[in-house]
PDB file of C-alpha atoms in Angstrom:
ATOM      1  CA  GLY A   5     -21.496  -0.508   0.944  1.00  0.00           C
ATOM      2  CA  ILE A   6     -23.722   1.561   3.156  1.00  0.00           C
ATOM      3  CA  VAL A   7     -26.756   3.398   1.825  1.00  0.00           C
ATOM      4  CA  HIS A   8     -28.497   6.116   3.819  1.00  0.00           C
ATOM      5  CA  PHE A   9     -32.208   6.287   3.011  1.00  0.00           C
ATOM      6  CA  ASP A  10     -35.685   6.755   4.402  1.00  0.00           C
ATOM      7  CA  VAL A  11     -39.222   6.206   3.142  1.00  0.00           C
ATOM      8  CA  ALA A  12     -41.905   8.853   3.703  1.00  0.00           C
ATOM      9  CA  GLN A  13     -45.497   8.069   4.734  1.00  0.00           C
ATOM     10  CA  ASP A  14     -46.625   8.449   1.106  1.00  0.00           C
ATOM     11  CA  GLY A  15     -44.001   5.918  -0.107  1.00  0.00           C
ATOM     12  CA  THR A  16     -41.492   8.453  -1.415  1.00  0.00           C
ATOM     13  CA  LEU A  17     -37.934   7.190  -1.124  1.00  0.00           C
ATOM     14  CA  VAL A  18     -35.161   9.610  -0.224  1.00  0.00           C
ATOM     15  CA  TYR A  19     -31.529   8.532  -0.249  1.00  0.00           C
ATOM     16  CA  ALA A  20     -28.054  10.015  -0.155  1.00  0.00           C
ATOM     17  CA  GLU A  21     -25.999   9.311  -3.233  1.00  0.00           C
ATOM     18  CA  ARG A  22     -22.318   8.617  -2.830  1.00  0.00           C
ATOM     19  CA  ASP A  23     -20.244  11.712  -3.395  1.00  0.00           C
ATOM     20  CA  PRO A  24     -18.069  10.925  -6.439  1.00  0.00           C
ATOM     21  CA  HIS A  25     -15.285  13.036  -4.952  1.00  0.00           C
ATOM     22  CA  THR A  26     -15.005  11.365  -1.530  1.00  0.00           C
ATOM     23  CA  ASP A  27     -11.923   9.385  -2.601  1.00  0.00           C
ATOM     24  CA  GLU A  28     -10.053  12.468  -3.801  1.00  0.00           C
ATOM     25  CA  LEU A  29      -7.578  13.241  -1.081  1.00  0.00           C
ATOM     26  CA  ASP A  30      -5.086  16.072  -0.568  1.00  0.00           C
ATOM     27  CA  LEU A  31      -1.526  15.366   0.527  1.00  0.00           C
ATOM     28  CA  VAL A  32      -0.385  17.625   3.353  1.00  0.00           C
ATOM     29  CA  TRP A  33       2.366  17.879   5.938  1.00  0.00           C
ATOM     30  CA  PHE A  34       1.349  18.136   9.592  1.00  0.00           C
ATOM     31  CA  GLY A  35       3.997  20.003  11.569  1.00  0.00           C
ATOM     32  CA  PRO A  36       4.810  19.299  15.226  1.00  0.00           C
ATOM     33  CA  ASP A  37       2.965  22.526  16.047  1.00  0.00           C
ATOM     34  CA  GLY A  38      -0.214  21.254  14.360  1.00  0.00           C
ATOM     35  CA  GLU A  39       0.185  23.474  11.315  1.00  0.00           C
ATOM     36  CA  VAL A  40      -1.046  21.997   8.049  1.00  0.00           C
ATOM     37  CA  GLU A  41       0.954  22.662   4.891  1.00  0.00           C
ATOM     38  CA  PRO A  42      -0.366  21.378   1.539  1.00  0.00           C
ATOM     39  CA  ILE A  43       2.247  19.484  -0.466  1.00  0.00           C
ATOM     40  CA  GLY A  44       0.891  21.018  -3.666  1.00  0.00           C
ATOM     41  CA  VAL A  45      -0.053  18.035  -5.810  1.00  0.00           C
ATOM     42  CA  GLN A  46      -3.399  17.152  -7.351  1.00  0.00           C
ATOM     43  CA  LYS A  47      -6.056  15.245  -5.424  1.00  0.00           C
ATOM     44  CA  GLU A  48      -6.047  11.484  -5.971  1.00  0.00           C
ATOM     45  CA  GLN A  49      -7.095   8.208  -4.369  1.00  0.00           C
ATOM     46  CA  TYR A  50      -3.943   8.096  -2.222  1.00  0.00           C
ATOM     47  CA  ASN A  51      -3.331   4.986  -0.126  1.00  0.00           C
ATOM     48  CA  LEU A  52      -0.434   3.745   1.962  1.00  0.00           C
ATOM     49  CA  LEU A  53       2.183   6.465   1.662  1.00  0.00           C
ATOM     50  CA  ARG A  54       5.787   5.735   2.653  1.00  0.00           C
ATOM     51  CA  ILE A  55       8.520   8.379   2.911  1.00  0.00           C
ATOM     52  CA  ALA A  56      11.902   7.305   1.503  1.00  0.00           C
ATOM     53  CA  PRO A  57      14.827   6.984   3.911  1.00  0.00           C
ATOM     54  CA  ASP A  58      16.368  10.133   2.383  1.00  0.00           C
ATOM     55  CA  GLY A  59      13.135  12.092   3.061  1.00  0.00           C
ATOM     56  CA  ARG A  60      13.018  13.409  -0.518  1.00  0.00           C
ATOM     57  CA  ARG A  61      10.493  11.012  -2.085  1.00  0.00           C
ATOM     58  CA  VAL A  62       7.246   9.277  -1.248  1.00  0.00           C
ATOM     59  CA  ALA A  63       6.181   5.869  -2.527  1.00  0.00           C
ATOM     60  CA  MET A  64       2.416   5.590  -2.617  1.00  0.00           C
ATOM     61  CA  SER A  65      -0.408   3.486  -3.901  1.00  0.00           C
ATOM     62  CA  ILE A  66      -2.954   5.398  -5.965  1.00  0.00           C
ATOM     63  CA  GLY A  67      -6.289   3.738  -6.656  1.00  0.00           C
ATOM     64  CA  PRO A  68      -9.319   2.487  -4.775  1.00  0.00           C
ATOM     65  CA  GLY A  69      -7.226   0.302  -2.443  1.00  0.00           C
ATOM     66  CA  GLY A  70      -8.678  -2.327  -0.163  1.00  0.00           C
ATOM     67  CA  GLY A  71      -7.832  -5.041  -2.680  1.00  0.00           C
ATOM     68  CA  ARG A  72      -9.698  -3.239  -5.473  1.00  0.00           C
ATOM     69  CA  GLY A  73      -6.699  -2.179  -7.498  1.00  0.00           C
ATOM     70  CA  GLY A  74      -4.183   0.549  -7.794  1.00  0.00           C
ATOM     71  CA  ASP A  75      -0.641   1.282  -8.881  1.00  0.00           C
ATOM     72  CA  ILE A  76       2.551   2.375  -7.174  1.00  0.00           C
ATOM     73  CA  TRP A  77       3.780   5.916  -7.813  1.00  0.00           C
ATOM     74  CA  ILE A  78       6.884   7.793  -6.674  1.00  0.00           C
ATOM     75  CA  LEU A  79       6.513  11.470  -5.753  1.00  0.00           C
ATOM     76  CA  ASP A  80       9.569  13.737  -5.692  1.00  0.00           C
ATOM     77  CA  LEU A  81       8.817  16.178  -2.871  1.00  0.00           C
ATOM     78  CA  ALA A  82      11.112  18.924  -4.198  1.00  0.00           C
ATOM     79  CA  THR A  83       9.811  19.042  -7.768  1.00  0.00           C
ATOM     80  CA  LYS A  84       6.284  17.676  -7.095  1.00  0.00           C
ATOM     81  CA  ALA A  85       6.797  15.357 -10.101  1.00  0.00           C
ATOM     82  CA  SER A  86       5.251  11.898  -9.905  1.00  0.00           C
ATOM     83  CA  SER A  87       6.334   8.818 -11.811  1.00  0.00           C
ATOM     84  CA  LYS A  88       4.325   5.639 -12.154  1.00  0.00           C
ATOM     85  CA  LEU A  89       6.228   2.534 -11.036  1.00  0.00           C
ATOM     86  CA  THR A  90       3.625  -0.170 -11.771  1.00  0.00           C
ATOM     87  CA  PHE A  91       1.150  -0.412 -14.621  1.00  0.00           C
ATOM     88  CA  ASP A  92      -0.972  -3.450 -13.714  1.00  0.00           C
ATOM     89  CA  GLY A  93      -3.754  -1.785 -11.722  1.00  0.00           C
ATOM     90  CA  SER A  94      -3.274  -4.499  -9.068  1.00  0.00           C
ATOM     91  CA  SER A  95      -0.397  -3.273  -6.897  1.00  0.00           C
ATOM     92  CA  ASP A  96      -0.401  -1.636  -3.477  1.00  0.00           C
ATOM     93  CA  ALA A  97       1.369  -1.436  -0.112  1.00  0.00           C
ATOM     94  CA  PRO A  98       4.734   0.105  -1.098  1.00  0.00           C
ATOM     95  CA  VAL A  99       7.713  -0.167   1.256  1.00  0.00           C
ATOM     96  CA  TRP A 100      11.181   1.305   0.687  1.00  0.00           C
ATOM     97  CA  THR A 101      14.290  -0.825   0.975  1.00  0.00           C
ATOM     98  CA  SER A 102      16.708   0.416   3.636  1.00  0.00           C
ATOM     99  CA  GLY A 103      18.961   2.012   0.989  1.00  0.00           C
ATOM    100  CA  GLY A 104      16.016   3.888  -0.512  1.00  0.00           C
ATOM    101  CA  ASP A 105      16.832   2.811  -4.043  1.00  0.00           C
ATOM    102  CA  GLU A 106      14.081   0.207  -4.479  1.00  0.00           C
ATOM    103  CA  VAL A 107      10.428  -0.238  -3.520  1.00  0.00           C
ATOM    104  CA  LEU A 108       8.791  -3.486  -2.428  1.00  0.00           C
ATOM    105  CA  PHE A 109       5.042  -3.893  -3.068  1.00  0.00           C
ATOM    106  CA  ARG A 110       2.211  -6.432  -3.222  1.00  0.00           C
ATOM    107  CA  THR A 111       0.633  -7.425  -6.532  1.00  0.00           C
ATOM    108  CA  ALA A 112      -2.643  -9.348  -6.846  1.00  0.00           C
ATOM    109  CA  LEU A 113      -2.506 -11.745  -9.780  1.00  0.00           C
ATOM    110  CA  PRO A 114      -5.415 -12.714 -12.077  1.00  0.00           C
ATOM    111  CA  ALA A 115      -5.178 -16.370 -10.967  1.00  0.00           C
ATOM    112  CA  GLY A 116      -6.244 -15.356  -7.444  1.00  0.00           C
ATOM    113  CA  THR A 117      -2.722 -15.513  -6.004  1.00  0.00           C
ATOM    114  CA  GLU A 118      -0.363 -12.722  -5.037  1.00  0.00           C
ATOM    115  CA  GLU A 119       3.311 -11.798  -5.018  1.00  0.00           C
ATOM    116  CA  PHE A 120       5.621  -9.356  -3.358  1.00  0.00           C
ATOM    117  CA  ARG A 121       7.680  -7.636  -6.043  1.00  0.00           C
ATOM    118  CA  GLN A 122      10.546  -5.185  -5.871  1.00  0.00           C
ATOM    119  CA  ARG A 123      11.600  -2.584  -8.423  1.00  0.00           C
ATOM    120  CA  PRO A 124      14.124   0.269  -8.535  1.00  0.00           C
ATOM    121  CA  ALA A 125      12.363   3.505  -7.589  1.00  0.00           C
ATOM    122  CA  ASP A 126      13.598   5.125 -10.800  1.00  0.00           C
ATOM    123  CA  GLY A 127      11.960   2.372 -12.893  1.00  0.00           C
ATOM    124  CA  SER A 128      15.306   1.496 -14.522  1.00  0.00           C
ATOM    125  CA  ARG A 129      14.622  -2.259 -14.333  1.00  0.00           C
ATOM    126  CA  GLU A 130      11.517  -4.392 -14.373  1.00  0.00           C
ATOM    127  CA  ALA A 131      10.154  -5.621 -11.066  1.00  0.00           C
ATOM    128  CA  ARG A 132      11.454  -8.916  -9.755  1.00  0.00           C
ATOM    129  CA  THR A 133       9.404 -11.331  -7.687  1.00  0.00           C
ATOM    130  CA  ILE A 134      10.602 -11.597  -4.094  1.00  0.00           C
ATOM    131  CA  VAL A 135       7.933 -13.957  -2.724  1.00  0.00           C
ATOM    132  CA  GLN A 136       5.119 -15.889  -4.415  1.00  0.00           C
ATOM    133  CA  PHE A 137       2.071 -17.009  -2.475  1.00  0.00           C
ATOM    134  CA  ALA A 138      -0.248 -19.850  -3.487  1.00  0.00           C
ATOM    135  CA  ASP A 139      -3.335 -17.945  -2.349  1.00  0.00           C
ATOM    136  CA  ALA A 140      -4.542 -14.380  -1.982  1.00  0.00           C
ATOM    137  CA  ARG A 141      -4.939 -13.088   1.562  1.00  0.00           C
ATOM    138  CA  ALA A 142      -4.865  -9.645   3.061  1.00  0.00           C
ATOM    139  CA  ARG A 143      -1.062  -9.505   3.085  1.00  0.00           C
ATOM    140  CA  GLY A 144       0.973  -6.331   3.042  1.00  0.00           C
ATOM    141  CA  PRO A 145       4.747  -5.894   3.180  1.00  0.00           C
ATOM    142  CA  VAL A 146       5.977  -4.031   6.239  1.00  0.00           C
ATOM    143  CA  GLY A 147       9.698  -3.798   5.535  1.00  0.00           C
ATOM    144  CA  TYR A 148      13.111  -5.346   5.799  1.00  0.00           C
ATOM    145  CA  MET A 149      15.570  -5.558   8.665  1.00  0.00           C
ATOM    146  CA  ALA A 150      18.064  -2.706   8.264  1.00  0.00           C
ATOM    147  CA  ASP A 151      20.640  -5.134   6.824  1.00  0.00           C
ATOM    148  CA  GLY A 152      18.067  -6.517   4.349  1.00  0.00           C
ATOM    149  CA  SER A 153      18.227 -10.007   5.839  1.00  0.00           C
ATOM    150  CA  LEU A 154      14.583 -10.524   6.827  1.00  0.00           C
ATOM    151  CA  LEU A 155      11.397  -9.474   5.070  1.00  0.00           C
ATOM    152  CA  PHE A 156       8.451  -8.714   7.358  1.00  0.00           C
ATOM    153  CA  TRP A 157       4.791  -8.562   6.369  1.00  0.00           C
ATOM    154  CA  GLU A 158       1.383  -8.425   7.957  1.00  0.00           C
ATOM    155  CA  ASP A 159      -0.987 -11.239   7.179  1.00  0.00           C
ATOM    156  CA  GLY A 160      -4.619 -10.335   7.773  1.00  0.00           C
ATOM    157  CA  GLY A 161      -5.997 -13.279   5.793  1.00  0.00           C
ATOM    158  CA  THR A 162      -8.558 -15.806   6.943  1.00  0.00           C
ATOM    159  CA  GLY A 163      -7.297 -17.855   9.867  1.00  0.00           C
ATOM    160  CA  SER A 164      -4.360 -15.605  10.691  1.00  0.00           C
ATOM    161  CA  ALA A 165      -6.114 -13.037  12.918  1.00  0.00           C
ATOM    162  CA  GLY A 166      -3.763 -10.331  11.671  1.00  0.00           C
ATOM    163  CA  ASN A 167      -0.233 -11.513  12.396  1.00  0.00           C
ATOM    164  CA  VAL A 168       3.217 -10.211  11.526  1.00  0.00           C
ATOM    165  CA  LEU A 169       5.415 -12.783   9.777  1.00  0.00           C
ATOM    166  CA  PHE A 170       8.992 -12.800   8.542  1.00  0.00           C
ATOM    167  CA  LEU A 171      10.808 -14.653   5.827  1.00  0.00           C
ATOM    168  CA  PRO A 172      14.418 -15.760   6.247  1.00  0.00           C
ATOM    169  CA  PRO A 173      16.707 -15.218   3.238  1.00  0.00           C
ATOM    170  CA  GLY A 174      16.331 -17.707   0.400  1.00  0.00           C
ATOM    171  CA  GLN A 175      12.988 -19.081   1.594  1.00  0.00           C
ATOM    172  CA  ASN A 176       9.618 -19.059  -0.143  1.00  0.00           C
ATOM    173  CA  GLY A 177       6.318 -17.703   1.183  1.00  0.00           C
ATOM    174  CA  ASP A 178       5.240 -21.087   2.557  1.00  0.00           C
ATOM    175  CA  GLN A 179       8.241 -21.033   4.925  1.00  0.00           C
ATOM    176  CA  ALA A 180       7.333 -17.804   6.690  1.00  0.00           C
ATOM    177  CA  GLN A 181       7.898 -17.665  10.428  1.00  0.00           C
ATOM    178  CA  PRO A 182       5.639 -15.912  12.963  1.00  0.00           C
ATOM    179  CA  PHE A 183       7.085 -12.750  14.501  1.00  0.00           C
ATOM    180  CA  ALA A 184       3.955 -11.558  16.319  1.00  0.00           C
ATOM    181  CA  SER A 185       1.224 -14.179  16.290  1.00  0.00           C
ATOM    182  CA  THR A 186      -1.363 -14.117  19.058  1.00  0.00           C
ATOM    183  CA  ALA A 187      -5.128 -13.894  19.346  1.00  0.00           C
ATOM    184  CA  ALA A 188      -4.714 -10.095  19.077  1.00  0.00           C
ATOM    185  CA  ILE A 189      -4.606  -8.321  15.728  1.00  0.00           C
ATOM    186  CA  GLU A 190      -0.990  -7.404  15.021  1.00  0.00           C
ATOM    187  CA  ILE A 191      -1.183  -5.250  11.925  1.00  0.00           C
ATOM    188  CA  GLN A 192       0.077  -1.784  10.968  1.00  0.00           C
ATOM    189  CA  PRO A 193       3.355  -1.951  12.917  1.00  0.00           C
ATOM    190  CA  ALA A 194       5.349   1.264  13.035  1.00  0.00           C
TER     191      ALA A 194
END
């Protein structure tokens, strides 16, 4: 991390401590007119929010992010109730399926590998593994084709320069195909 400090002529050290509340974020709506409307939920370490296709729920990662842990939560925008979807402290990057009934997410495993898993948004079934990877890289699911046939993800891991890949149905992670793979960094597609 970054530390801001200085040393006085007499050897006194002065430094700025990290604010323990810097990761506590508010969720708000920004209207087309620039108006800000608080959603009305408590501050948290929100990361990677995705609005459901029906517009009534938000899938989000709550935790430090950046590969340092977290869990997937579902927020009901009408009631402001949140429900925890994962309980491993190692999941992030939620993406809704096109029908809005399930959420795809990345899970870092203790062995140093990772998986993409998918679980019903209501938590009615355990998560199932969609893709297993033999190594851990900076991967993040982006979404499916509207018909569910192809899974897209960004791969920011070493040697990939930030590419977007896709996986044909029935294939494993080692059989991914490049969708956008150039010397440029192709991450965070809309």
